[in-house]
């Protein structure tokens, strides 16, 4: 039975013609043909706090959420929308090794809809995650080479025009021939960012800025004055340059011509993007290196020049040693009788003119001991992330847990550097494919290193299946790992000190919309209100009738009941301080009549949460 069986031939043709007209550039997958994912639902999502699995002192600033990440993301959209600085995820890679679950079943290469299920699974989650990012937020996604192109197109669909680039990380040194005699030893980390985001980079290395000629404009360094075009491509910028102070001449590299036009060759009415070489020389912005008389080349005749070319006795590029004068070059006669310098002129790049004293981040993630040669004159002004190979991830979790408790975890060093480059000390970091908790460990380590107060939100599922109904990766691996990292642990006779910190262990709970008014609990409301307002969570005290948390800037109250006595107590709390406050109650109208303060906003519960949750669903 097909969903098209009821259509006539004319209707089917009309449908096909409509599809042809509406095709667009981008990624297409079999959304309409897929079995609906069971995880997708319209239920209201709340959180239960499990103190026995939480860790550290309250209030808990870090969150570990057990549950399907689709549910967790919808809850976070209600409580953290537009507040997350960095999202890092290491999602299932859609290999042929049963690496992701769809409708409680591991998907393998026998499933004809494998690729579409993987894309649909990610699409439903990433589109919500995008709403959590701040206007200076960033999304980092690890992916293998095989699925990089598909995921890149999917992200472009979710976050159009937000692609910043990608990192390339060599995961191992050993071969992995998957056919065609090609060894895949690298992965990608795709980077999609909001408009105001920028990596932190590193403080600029200014040691190469000097002032060898006592220029009044201060320290400078040499900048090449060539561009990546040949004589044949840009004949108008192939010309000789003369140092007016010494009279020495400098040949142009025929394979990399000058970047600036010359007034001797400019076409009439030609518009220039920058000044001419003559203008730069006159402004003392071109540096001519000193040249000893013994290093000056001189050819009295054309025959002498041709003989020197044959003998290799001509000016060359300093590093590549490529000859700058050849038999096939035009106007070879020009160089006869000229005194030719051996060095290369360059432009002065003044330190005082740099608007940003931070070096940009390289897209190449280097090994710990890897010699990085960018083959660029400004390579030392690039910040480079260095990471061990992928084995560090497995070694780390084995060291902490005593066993290989989770397959293919990412190296904590790699994630720590990515988070460091993407955040400031008070930012929120989210990982909704948290697995064994590497991102949480990386955040804790980074906070210890720089004294920061970054918060992590991790979402890890149980990963239970029909064959393993009792499996709970979140509780038994992720929470245990984080607890040991926070409190410390022992390996044989070695005691490893804890990093400190805390986390709340939350469990996602779904309530049907039709039962929400009767089934929602006070503690669940209190947890949501705290996270919505203050980024942290205190346990619920059932003996209290008024729940209150505050900072220097704001106060928040929740009234379980709205009896006259309780309203009077709330009134007393609020009237002594005029800082902004929000009071949440089940009887808004009655409370507003008795708390008429301008600095207090009164909201109806559970309607306020329902409205925030519903806005995200639209």
PDB file of N, CA and C in Angstrom, residues 50 53 56 63 112 123 167 205 228 236 249 289 334 361 432 498 602 611:
ATOM      1  N   UNK A  50      18.411  13.822  40.521  1.00  0.00           N
ATOM      2  CA  UNK A  50      18.745  12.612  41.265  1.00  0.00           C
ATOM      3  C   UNK A  50      19.960  12.904  42.146  1.00  0.00           C
ATOM      4  N   UNK A  53      23.116  10.544  42.373  1.00  0.00           N
ATOM      5  CA  UNK A  53      24.047  10.485  41.248  1.00  0.00           C
ATOM      6  C   UNK A  53      24.670  11.834  40.936  1.00  0.00           C
ATOM      7  N   UNK A  56      29.277  16.846  44.336  1.00  0.00           N
ATOM      8  CA  UNK A  56      29.792  18.136  44.772  1.00  0.00           C
ATOM      9  C   UNK A  56      28.776  18.960  45.535  1.00  0.00           C
ATOM     10  N   UNK A  63      25.636  20.567  34.551  1.00  0.00           N
ATOM     11  CA  UNK A  63      24.493  19.667  34.405  1.00  0.00           C
ATOM     12  C   UNK A  63      24.878  18.442  33.595  1.00  0.00           C
ATOM     13  N   UNK A 112      18.611  -0.039   4.083  1.00  0.00           N
ATOM     14  CA  UNK A 112      18.666   0.734   2.833  1.00  0.00           C
ATOM     15  C   UNK A 112      18.448   2.230   3.063  1.00  0.00           C
ATOM     16  N   UNK A 123      19.461  16.141  11.881  1.00  0.00           N
ATOM     17  CA  UNK A 123      18.724  17.355  11.536  1.00  0.00           C
ATOM     18  C   UNK A 123      17.778  17.771  12.662  1.00  0.00           C
ATOM     19  N   UNK A 167      38.482  22.315  10.921  1.00  0.00           N
ATOM     20  CA  UNK A 167      39.798  21.859  11.351  1.00  0.00           C
ATOM     21  C   UNK A 167      40.049  20.476  10.771  1.00  0.00           C
ATOM     22  N   UNK A 205      53.061  37.148  18.538  1.00  0.00           N
ATOM     23  CA  UNK A 205      54.494  37.092  18.780  1.00  0.00           C
ATOM     24  C   UNK A 205      55.140  38.308  18.111  1.00  0.00           C
ATOM     25  N   UNK A 228      50.642  35.406  -5.857  1.00  0.00           N
ATOM     26  CA  UNK A 228      50.675  34.070  -6.474  1.00  0.00           C
ATOM     27  C   UNK A 228      50.163  34.089  -7.911  1.00  0.00           C
ATOM     28  N   UNK A 236      51.504  42.725 -16.485  1.00  0.00           N
ATOM     29  CA  UNK A 236      51.614  44.136 -16.132  1.00  0.00           C
ATOM     30  C   UNK A 236      52.303  44.371 -14.791  1.00  0.00           C
ATOM     31  N   UNK A 249      69.406  47.172  -8.712  1.00  0.00           N
ATOM     32  CA  UNK A 249      68.165  46.696  -9.327  1.00  0.00           C
ATOM     33  C   UNK A 249      67.795  45.316  -8.783  1.00  0.00           C
ATOM     34  N   UNK A 289      67.208  45.213   1.475  1.00  0.00           N
ATOM     35  CA  UNK A 289      68.257  44.673   2.341  1.00  0.00           C
ATOM     36  C   UNK A 289      69.641  45.126   1.874  1.00  0.00           C
ATOM     37  N   UNK A 334      67.635  44.291 -20.890  1.00  0.00           N
ATOM     38  CA  UNK A 334      67.540  45.336 -19.880  1.00  0.00           C
ATOM     39  C   UNK A 334      68.631  45.204 -18.820  1.00  0.00           C
ATOM     40  N   UNK A 361      43.828  31.592  14.325  1.00  0.00           N
ATOM     41  CA  UNK A 361      43.962  30.168  14.601  1.00  0.00           C
ATOM     42  C   UNK A 361      44.074  29.379  13.310  1.00  0.00           C
ATOM     43  N   UNK A 432      25.726  17.584  23.499  1.00  0.00           N
ATOM     44  CA  UNK A 432      24.533  16.739  23.601  1.00  0.00           C
ATOM     45  C   UNK A 432      24.729  15.357  22.984  1.00  0.00           C
ATOM     46  N   UNK A 498      41.736  15.421  42.635  1.00  0.00           N
ATOM     47  CA  UNK A 498      40.543  15.854  41.924  1.00  0.00           C
ATOM     48  C   UNK A 498      40.649  17.288  41.442  1.00  0.00           C
ATOM     49  N   UNK A 602       5.225  39.469  38.000  1.00  0.00           N
ATOM     50  CA  UNK A 602       4.529  38.260  38.463  1.00  0.00           C
ATOM     51  C   UNK A 602       4.132  37.435  37.245  1.00  0.00           C
ATOM     52  N   UNK A 611       4.271  28.295  27.727  1.00  0.00           N
ATOM     53  CA  UNK A 611       4.403  29.231  26.603  1.00  0.00           C
ATOM     54  C   UNK A 611       5.830  29.244  26.058  1.00  0.00           C
TER      55      UNK A 611
END
